[in-house]
């Protein structure tokens, strides 16, 4: 059964609908468009803009011809422009006004005017299916493959849109059937080269002041108008004279760049042992890079920081624990375990069991967040990855992750835990260096060279960084993240957000100066506030203790006159509660570590108020 039978809207735009009749309303609109263009043919042909005219001050072709009008005998590219004509928008004023070349473009123009936004080709289902639709005739290529080859030819040889149309039609003739789209409109949608994704900025030709900004569609550009330097300007004339510049969406460009498999693919496999960089060697590389104007050993050129007194250009930068370990290696390995099907370390089939163990964890109240499902790990914050690395992963993965991979990951957990201690000894650094080195070496053995990322390599520098700068928690991006939250607290309304933040920062900066001018009573009130989370504080109301507890205290503690029992206790900001107190099911703060013994469950808390 043909599933396309019920799809009647704009069937003429589909790649396989070359012979589809146009609706009456569309034909009527096309005839009006052609008639309107025919009435301004002479004026528009004198205002045609070539690709070279997009640069400031570049002259337009004298004959007003389209630089890609091949069939009419025009040159494919302007003599003073070496850009491929594929980059040209065929909807410049005066383009394709000849009747024999107008039909397909008119369809494209009409639909662009009717559409509010340009749709990315790969978000359209017809173009997603092109890569699974076979060409046929004994070849294994898909329609998408052939279109990509056509794109390659167009880019390499600077083909005009008309030449691309002829190429697609010629390919259909060779194949003996219409499987490729034969209009530049559909081809451009497939390529993601729609002009609607562009932004045009028009400026005054006299003073070069910005006049207007518009989208890339023909209708938007033609609506531009403005007055400057005593002259009235319109979009059509500014386009023809080249008084504009164009920008493309940066977000999409970055996304395409990062999706390229050849980008960000620097690997650091285990091999030859290299000595650490030295400051003199770094300065030599900077000089060489500046002289040759290219990167030398990863150094792109001189840094202004080398002029800062006492600043070591080598070791004054430390690896960021939050991004390289938590959001880097820890997340990388976890994603591999649950995503890489067919590998020895794949445990995705046991995700439910691991999730059950993880969600069964009841952390102490000092933990910022309670565990969330591994299915939501792409939304985890750095603190959640820290809890997973240091506390949850080993008990959750034991018996599920194969032993060799489990023991390998335990090396990282052990090393990071030592480097996060309040006091890191030389023994801790030596043991961490050994564990991290073994972890990095075995990373390549267990998971392969493609997984030897920059974050994995950075682990090797962390022990020395701790030796020079202190524990990993001392310098990290956590403070920047916290301060971003503090900035958000300075915003009280949706209007004038930058002004709100800056005004409140200035107010805080001036607080101490103004406080110095205040009365002693005010100073005492502001400066002598009782700090929070200092010392020990009993929470809640006391409960009458049992007689057994009273007898135990009197027998083991001398000088007790009164015994009271509390359910909660706050020690230096850390809340501990007894087993009788049940605040919820997601946390458990009944365990404490005493200096005189191991872990102890707090069944009751009592005090001697005297």
XYZ file of C-alpha atoms in Angstrom:
610
model
C 0.000 0.000 0.000
C 1.345 3.404 -0.890
C 1.649 5.423 2.333
C 2.167 8.644 0.360
C -1.363 8.517 -1.087
C -2.819 10.418 1.851
C -0.112 13.075 1.827
C -1.618 15.638 -0.531
C -0.295 18.906 0.865
C 2.562 20.304 -1.249
C 3.194 16.969 -2.923
C 4.878 18.858 -5.757
C 7.786 19.637 -3.403
C 8.643 16.004 -2.788
C 11.752 14.640 -4.570
C 9.737 11.878 -6.264
C 6.886 14.143 -7.370
C 8.375 15.787 -10.439
C 5.198 15.156 -12.495
C 2.791 16.028 -9.708
C 0.267 18.669 -10.896
C 0.343 22.006 -9.107
C -2.749 23.107 -7.169
C -4.880 25.802 -8.795
C -4.161 28.315 -6.027
C -0.427 27.758 -6.374
C -0.601 28.180 -10.152
C -2.496 31.426 -9.678
C 0.119 32.761 -7.269
C 2.924 31.710 -9.609
C 1.353 33.522 -12.542
C 1.038 36.669 -10.449
C 4.678 36.382 -9.376
C 5.904 35.895 -12.950
C 3.803 38.820 -14.187
C 5.076 41.090 -11.431
C 8.664 40.146 -12.195
C 8.201 40.664 -15.908
C 7.052 44.243 -15.299
C 10.302 45.108 -13.526
C 12.700 43.073 -15.647
C 14.520 46.101 -17.023
C 15.007 47.806 -13.638
C 15.971 44.628 -11.813
C 18.440 43.499 -14.472
C 20.391 46.723 -13.942
C 20.538 46.118 -10.200
C 21.724 42.509 -10.182
C 24.272 41.721 -7.464
C 27.017 39.158 -7.944
C 28.789 37.308 -5.118
C 31.654 39.748 -5.440
C 29.306 42.593 -4.589
C 28.840 41.242 -1.100
C 32.193 42.726 -0.179
C 32.375 46.407 0.577
C 32.943 48.560 -2.457
C 32.961 45.703 -4.964
C 31.378 46.661 -8.308
C 28.371 44.869 -9.730
C 28.497 43.311 -13.202
C 27.820 45.913 -15.832
C 25.439 43.768 -17.821
C 23.346 42.908 -14.765
C 23.561 39.205 -15.561
C 23.446 36.375 -13.106
C 26.911 34.976 -12.680
C 25.555 31.458 -12.718
C 23.226 31.760 -15.650
C 25.138 29.185 -17.693
C 22.559 28.516 -20.436
C 22.482 32.198 -21.398
C 26.205 32.226 -21.994
C 27.206 34.113 -18.867
C 30.428 33.256 -17.043
C 30.114 30.885 -14.107
C 32.122 33.072 -11.754
C 32.996 36.730 -11.697
C 36.591 37.485 -12.747
C 37.334 39.273 -9.482
C 35.823 36.630 -7.195
C 37.301 33.238 -6.412
C 34.410 32.069 -4.249
C 32.342 29.148 -5.567
C 29.136 30.349 -7.094
C 27.349 27.761 -4.985
C 27.579 30.272 -2.155
C 25.509 32.707 -4.174
C 21.855 33.134 -3.356
C 19.890 32.710 -6.557
C 17.240 35.038 -5.206
C 19.227 38.250 -5.639
C 17.085 40.972 -7.239
C 16.862 40.243 -10.936
C 17.822 36.560 -10.705
C 16.208 33.973 -12.966
C 13.879 36.388 -14.714
C 14.084 34.452 -17.970
C 10.958 32.448 -18.571
C 12.795 29.218 -19.327
C 14.587 29.233 -15.952
C 11.837 30.628 -13.767
C 9.408 27.833 -13.024
C 11.309 25.926 -10.375
C 12.684 29.050 -8.733
C 9.231 30.566 -8.605
C 8.019 27.546 -6.698
C 10.877 27.970 -4.264
C 10.311 31.720 -3.890
C 6.602 31.234 -3.382
C 7.081 28.685 -0.656
C 9.804 30.696 1.043
C 7.444 33.645 1.217
C 4.691 31.440 2.632
C 6.976 29.860 5.251
C 7.693 31.747 8.449
C 11.057 30.118 9.051
C 13.489 28.027 7.070
C 13.500 24.379 7.993
C 16.748 22.547 8.293
C 16.912 19.882 5.623
C 17.823 17.121 7.994
C 14.892 17.924 10.263
C 12.520 17.140 7.392
C 11.474 13.519 7.208
C 11.770 13.291 3.381
C 15.464 14.114 3.549
C 16.113 11.765 6.450
C 14.712 8.970 4.324
C 16.972 9.806 1.385
C 19.810 7.908 3.066
C 17.814 4.692 3.298
C 16.137 4.945 -0.112
C 18.166 2.901 -2.656
C 18.968 4.341 -6.068
C 18.512 0.950 -7.703
C 19.925 -0.276 -11.026
C 22.313 -2.659 -9.300
C 24.115 -0.048 -7.167
C 24.309 -0.081 -3.391
C 24.198 3.714 -3.155
C 21.240 5.529 -1.668
C 19.639 8.696 -2.951
C 21.309 10.586 -0.129
C 24.700 9.236 -1.184
C 24.247 10.556 -4.720
C 23.121 13.948 -3.465
C 26.177 14.177 -1.221
C 28.379 13.401 -4.229
C 26.613 16.170 -6.126
C 27.340 18.523 -3.232
C 30.999 17.537 -3.366
C 31.204 18.277 -7.087
C 29.405 21.582 -6.664
C 31.754 22.723 -3.909
C 34.959 21.544 -5.570
C 34.193 22.988 -8.993
C 32.050 25.974 -8.097
C 28.989 24.783 -10.007
C 26.093 27.166 -10.419
C 22.648 26.206 -9.260
C 21.567 25.758 -12.878
C 24.527 23.450 -13.463
C 23.533 21.433 -10.413
C 19.993 21.140 -11.746
C 21.324 19.894 -15.081
C 23.581 17.423 -13.266
C 20.651 16.016 -11.294
C 18.490 15.759 -14.416
C 21.325 14.050 -16.280
C 21.683 11.567 -13.407
C 17.981 10.758 -13.555
C 18.290 10.134 -17.309
C 21.164 7.709 -16.721
C 19.228 5.913 -13.996
C 16.136 5.705 -16.169
C 13.812 6.961 -13.445
C 13.169 10.046 -11.369
C 14.810 9.316 -8.027
C 16.764 12.554 -7.529
C 15.216 15.984 -6.961
C 15.643 18.089 -10.077
C 15.060 21.541 -8.583
C 17.648 23.694 -6.874
C 15.057 24.546 -4.244
C 14.846 20.949 -3.000
C 18.579 20.452 -3.423
C 19.302 23.519 -1.328
C 16.922 22.284 1.346
C 18.781 18.996 1.390
C 22.129 20.828 1.676
C 20.888 23.136 4.404
C 21.810 26.129 2.230
C 18.547 28.008 2.554
C 19.002 31.800 2.511
C 16.416 32.100 5.277
C 19.123 31.062 7.743
C 21.216 34.107 6.880
C 21.066 37.536 8.472
C 21.675 40.608 6.345
C 23.016 43.898 7.701
C 22.591 46.922 5.437
C 24.693 50.053 5.853
C 24.681 53.538 4.403
C 26.999 53.830 1.378
C 28.025 57.362 2.449
C 28.750 57.164 6.185
C 28.732 53.339 6.523
C 26.310 53.524 9.422
C 24.116 50.464 10.020
C 20.683 51.042 8.502
C 18.761 47.837 9.040
C 18.931 44.133 9.724
C 16.770 41.535 8.006
C 16.377 37.846 7.415
C 17.605 36.125 4.296
C 14.340 35.637 2.441
C 13.731 37.748 -0.630
C 10.595 39.348 0.781
C 12.358 40.465 3.963
C 15.297 41.930 2.079
C 13.029 43.847 -0.281
C 11.110 45.363 2.631
C 14.222 47.052 4.018
C 14.146 50.842 3.807
C 15.755 53.714 5.641
C 16.886 57.308 5.427
C 20.457 58.396 6.078
C 22.678 61.264 4.929
C 19.671 62.899 3.309
C 19.000 59.943 1.036
C 16.275 57.311 0.970
C 17.620 53.751 0.715
C 15.839 50.478 0.023
C 16.915 46.886 0.275
C 16.897 46.191 -3.453
C 19.267 49.075 -4.233
C 21.547 48.336 -1.275
C 21.762 44.708 -2.359
C 22.605 45.711 -5.907
C 25.335 48.101 -4.772
C 26.820 45.673 -2.274
C 26.154 47.883 0.759
C 25.590 45.019 3.162
C 27.272 42.151 4.914
C 25.944 38.728 5.858
C 26.234 36.568 8.950
C 25.448 32.902 9.431
C 24.133 31.329 12.660
C 27.180 30.571 14.788
C 25.402 27.901 16.827
C 24.760 25.744 13.788
C 28.335 26.183 12.564
C 29.731 25.071 15.912
C 27.356 22.105 16.016
C 28.468 21.022 12.559
C 32.092 21.441 13.566
C 31.730 19.337 16.694
C 29.803 16.644 14.821
C 32.721 16.252 12.428
C 34.517 13.043 13.356
C 37.857 14.542 12.328
C 37.548 17.409 14.808
C 38.427 17.139 18.490
C 39.898 13.713 17.858
C 43.346 14.276 19.403
C 44.263 11.115 21.295
C 47.024 10.487 23.806
C 47.934 6.801 23.514
C 50.398 5.230 25.895
C 53.811 4.960 24.286
C 57.109 6.734 24.614
C 57.739 8.475 27.938
C 58.346 12.206 27.553
C 59.920 14.577 30.028
C 57.820 17.338 31.536
C 57.889 20.676 29.809
C 60.222 23.325 31.175
C 59.755 27.072 31.291
C 62.731 27.664 28.984
C 61.463 25.099 26.508
C 58.020 26.673 26.617
C 59.458 30.115 25.842
C 61.467 28.673 22.946
C 58.315 27.079 21.517
C 56.516 30.419 21.822
C 59.254 32.219 19.900
C 59.301 29.556 17.190
C 55.508 29.557 16.887
C 55.478 33.346 16.537
C 58.260 33.270 13.933
C 56.782 30.481 11.813
C 53.171 31.512 12.439
C 52.105 27.958 13.262
C 51.597 25.753 16.288
C 54.747 24.212 17.784
C 54.308 21.299 20.221
C 50.843 22.559 21.065
C 52.040 26.137 21.615
C 50.321 28.685 19.382
C 52.372 31.737 20.328
C 53.507 34.027 23.156
C 51.258 34.627 26.149
C 51.030 37.989 27.951
C 51.189 36.055 31.236
C 54.921 35.416 30.813
C 55.468 39.040 31.837
C 53.749 38.547 35.202
C 56.367 38.419 37.950
C 56.515 35.074 39.732
C 54.076 33.423 37.328
C 55.193 29.978 36.175
C 53.822 29.560 32.670
C 54.141 25.798 33.075
C 52.638 24.904 36.440
C 50.565 27.934 37.391
C 47.723 26.327 35.439
C 46.257 23.267 37.088
C 43.863 20.650 35.700
C 40.258 21.260 36.624
C 38.985 18.380 38.700
C 35.323 19.123 38.000
C 35.525 19.023 34.207
C 38.360 16.574 33.574
C 37.481 13.922 36.182
C 33.785 14.240 37.034
C 32.296 15.540 33.793
C 35.133 13.975 31.813
C 36.539 10.525 32.566
C 33.841 9.443 35.024
C 31.011 10.275 32.637
C 32.944 8.903 29.641
C 33.373 5.458 31.198
C 29.830 5.317 32.560
C 28.379 6.107 29.144
C 30.563 3.427 27.569
C 29.451 0.761 30.048
C 25.770 1.338 29.352
C 25.894 2.319 25.661
C 28.609 0.357 23.800
C 26.733 -2.790 22.878
C 28.731 -5.818 21.811
C 31.798 -4.986 23.928
C 33.217 -6.956 26.827
C 32.442 -4.136 29.251
C 28.835 -3.550 28.138
C 26.390 -3.874 31.054
C 23.400 -2.052 29.582
C 21.264 -5.158 30.027
C 21.781 -4.859 33.801
C 20.809 -1.194 33.952
C 17.687 -1.951 35.973
C 19.718 -3.790 38.621
C 22.316 -1.015 38.854
C 19.536 1.573 39.035
C 17.867 -0.364 41.831
C 21.083 -0.369 43.840
C 21.733 3.305 43.130
C 18.255 4.506 44.057
C 18.428 2.363 47.191
C 21.326 4.437 48.510
C 20.372 6.756 51.382
C 23.059 9.434 51.629
C 23.762 11.653 54.605
C 22.009 15.004 54.858
C 25.326 16.709 54.053
C 25.014 15.465 50.442
C 23.575 18.185 48.240
C 21.553 15.805 46.059
C 19.983 12.408 46.444
C 20.724 9.775 43.764
C 18.946 9.967 40.417
C 18.473 7.183 37.899
C 21.287 6.395 35.474
C 18.730 6.852 32.718
C 18.874 10.559 33.578
C 22.659 10.746 33.744
C 22.868 13.211 30.858
C 21.167 15.681 33.222
C 23.449 14.966 36.191
C 25.319 17.854 37.745
C 29.002 17.678 38.611
C 28.173 17.040 42.284
C 26.116 14.008 41.271
C 29.011 12.632 39.236
C 31.237 13.203 42.263
C 28.900 11.184 44.472
C 28.739 8.464 41.820
C 32.519 8.301 41.532
C 33.417 8.376 45.229
C 30.486 6.655 46.945
C 27.973 4.895 44.699
C 29.694 3.336 41.694
C 31.678 0.535 43.341
C 28.840 -0.915 45.469
C 26.412 -0.494 42.550
C 28.684 -2.159 39.974
C 30.158 -4.956 42.083
C 29.255 -8.332 40.596
C 27.819 -6.694 37.464
C 30.774 -5.015 35.777
C 33.401 -7.645 34.822
C 36.175 -7.926 37.394
C 38.983 -6.552 35.218
C 37.020 -3.390 34.409
C 35.768 -3.052 37.986
C 39.291 -3.244 39.418
C 40.514 -0.818 36.777
C 37.913 1.815 37.695
C 38.625 1.291 41.398
C 42.143 2.629 40.756
C 40.673 5.970 39.685
C 38.303 6.073 42.660
C 41.139 5.401 45.096
C 43.497 7.956 43.538
C 40.923 10.751 43.370
C 39.790 10.083 46.937
C 43.348 10.518 48.226
C 43.868 13.732 46.276
C 40.649 15.155 47.750
C 41.594 14.677 51.403
C 41.854 17.692 53.691
C 45.490 16.850 54.295
C 47.303 15.138 51.437
C 50.558 13.513 52.495
C 53.498 12.578 50.301
C 52.462 8.966 50.736
C 49.040 9.836 49.311
C 50.620 11.573 46.313
C 52.972 8.666 45.633
C 50.170 6.108 45.858
C 47.879 8.254 43.696
C 50.613 8.663 41.083
C 51.036 4.902 40.911
C 47.283 4.234 40.683
C 46.641 6.928 38.065
C 49.556 5.792 35.918
C 48.289 2.219 36.001
C 44.755 3.427 35.283
C 45.821 5.408 32.190
C 47.969 2.568 30.830
C 45.235 -0.029 31.317
C 42.642 2.360 29.870
C 44.190 1.848 26.449
C 44.432 -1.909 27.006
C 40.800 -2.333 28.153
C 38.984 0.231 26.011
C 41.269 0.904 23.060
C 43.234 3.855 21.750
C 40.144 5.831 20.586
C 39.186 6.354 24.245
C 42.537 7.911 25.201
C 41.078 11.398 25.327
C 42.602 14.596 26.606
C 40.761 14.152 29.914
C 42.346 10.730 30.400
C 45.793 12.147 29.651
C 45.214 15.060 32.052
C 44.900 12.601 34.942
C 48.658 12.044 34.776
C 49.297 15.674 35.759
C 46.990 15.772 38.772
C 49.306 14.352 41.478
C 52.000 16.931 40.709
C 49.360 19.635 40.558
C 48.229 18.674 44.060
C 51.848 18.730 45.216
C 52.247 22.301 43.924
C 48.808 23.800 44.571
C 47.107 21.710 47.228
C 44.163 19.270 47.171
C 41.917 19.046 44.141
C 39.057 20.765 45.945
C 41.205 23.842 46.720
C 41.151 25.160 43.136
C 38.341 24.068 40.852
C 35.497 25.431 38.764
C 33.030 24.733 41.555
C 33.613 28.261 42.848
C 32.786 29.747 39.461
C 29.604 27.688 39.302
C 28.670 28.779 42.825
C 29.263 32.415 41.970
C 27.044 32.054 38.917
C 24.328 31.020 41.340
C 25.139 34.017 43.521
C 24.732 36.292 40.508
C 21.307 34.807 39.843
C 20.297 35.710 43.378
C 21.002 39.352 42.554
C 18.202 39.373 39.973
C 14.788 40.301 41.311
C 12.813 41.005 38.126
C 12.929 40.314 34.407
C 13.636 43.903 33.348
C 17.130 45.346 33.197
C 18.900 42.218 34.428
C 22.473 43.461 33.751
C 21.733 46.714 35.543
C 20.330 44.819 38.534
C 23.415 42.644 38.845
C 25.898 45.485 38.452
C 24.064 47.804 40.816
C 23.915 45.145 43.527
C 27.588 44.281 43.110
C 28.476 47.951 43.484
C 26.272 48.093 46.535
C 28.076 45.130 48.118
C 31.467 46.605 47.270
C 30.547 49.873 48.983
C 29.032 48.206 52.018
C 32.182 48.132 54.145
C 32.990 51.765 53.347
C 29.533 52.858 54.412
C 29.597 50.618 57.454
C 32.704 52.445 58.668
C 30.652 55.613 58.868
C 27.806 54.011 60.804
C 27.243 54.137 64.558
C 28.829 51.650 66.913
C 25.483 50.019 67.544
C 25.008 49.357 63.858
C 28.574 48.075 63.496
C 28.071 45.718 66.405
C 24.813 44.478 64.958
C 26.354 43.856 61.526
C 29.748 42.503 62.558
C 28.956 40.510 65.699
C 26.231 38.293 64.362
C 26.443 34.730 65.572
C 27.929 32.685 62.708
C 25.820 29.830 61.471
C 26.892 26.214 61.789
C 29.449 26.840 64.523
C 29.830 24.463 67.452
C 27.228 21.978 68.649
C 23.523 22.673 68.843
C 20.699 20.454 70.025
C 17.631 20.466 67.806
C 14.039 19.906 68.834
C 12.557 19.349 72.271
C 14.124 16.963 74.808
C 12.453 13.630 75.454
C 12.365 11.759 78.772
C 15.066 9.060 78.656
C 14.464 5.449 79.534
C 15.581 4.151 82.909
C 18.102 1.827 81.251
C 19.767 4.810 79.577
C 19.871 6.761 82.845
C 21.462 3.826 84.641
C 24.033 3.365 81.860
C 25.062 7.033 81.968
C 25.306 7.118 85.760
C 27.501 4.019 85.758
C 29.891 5.166 83.013
C 29.968 8.969 83.276
C 30.882 10.743 86.505
C 29.238 13.950 87.729
C 25.983 13.650 85.786
C 23.043 15.351 87.461
C 20.464 15.364 84.650
C 20.069 13.245 81.514
C 17.993 14.447 78.536
C 17.402 12.768 75.189
C 17.216 14.546 71.801
C 16.410 13.151 68.357
C 18.661 15.540 66.398
C 22.027 17.201 66.826
C 23.873 19.752 64.663
C 27.672 19.591 64.807
C 29.533 22.239 62.785
C 26.630 22.471 60.377
C 26.234 18.710 60.005
C 22.912 17.333 61.243
C 22.830 13.883 62.843
C 19.631 12.209 63.955
C 18.748 9.093 65.872
C 16.961 6.044 64.552
C 13.780 7.190 66.274
C 13.666 10.276 64.057
C 12.395 9.459 60.557
C 12.424 12.576 58.359
C 12.148 10.663 55.084
C 13.161 7.608 53.118
C 15.837 9.138 50.854
C 18.419 10.102 53.481
C 20.027 8.466 56.489
C 22.029 10.590 58.927
C 22.217 8.088 61.781
C 25.816 7.006 61.088
C 28.755 8.871 62.621
C 32.462 8.196 62.826
C 33.914 8.461 66.319
C 37.560 8.939 67.143
C 37.534 6.070 69.616
C 35.839 3.510 67.370
C 34.651 2.706 63.889
C 31.317 3.640 62.365
C 28.517 3.749 64.878
C 24.760 3.950 64.482
C 23.235 6.634 66.673
C 20.314 5.026 68.413
C 19.858 7.758 71.009
C 21.405 11.107 71.757
C 21.664 12.383 75.285
C 23.299 15.336 76.983
C 24.297 16.611 80.350
C 23.265 20.281 80.444
C 25.268 20.950 83.579
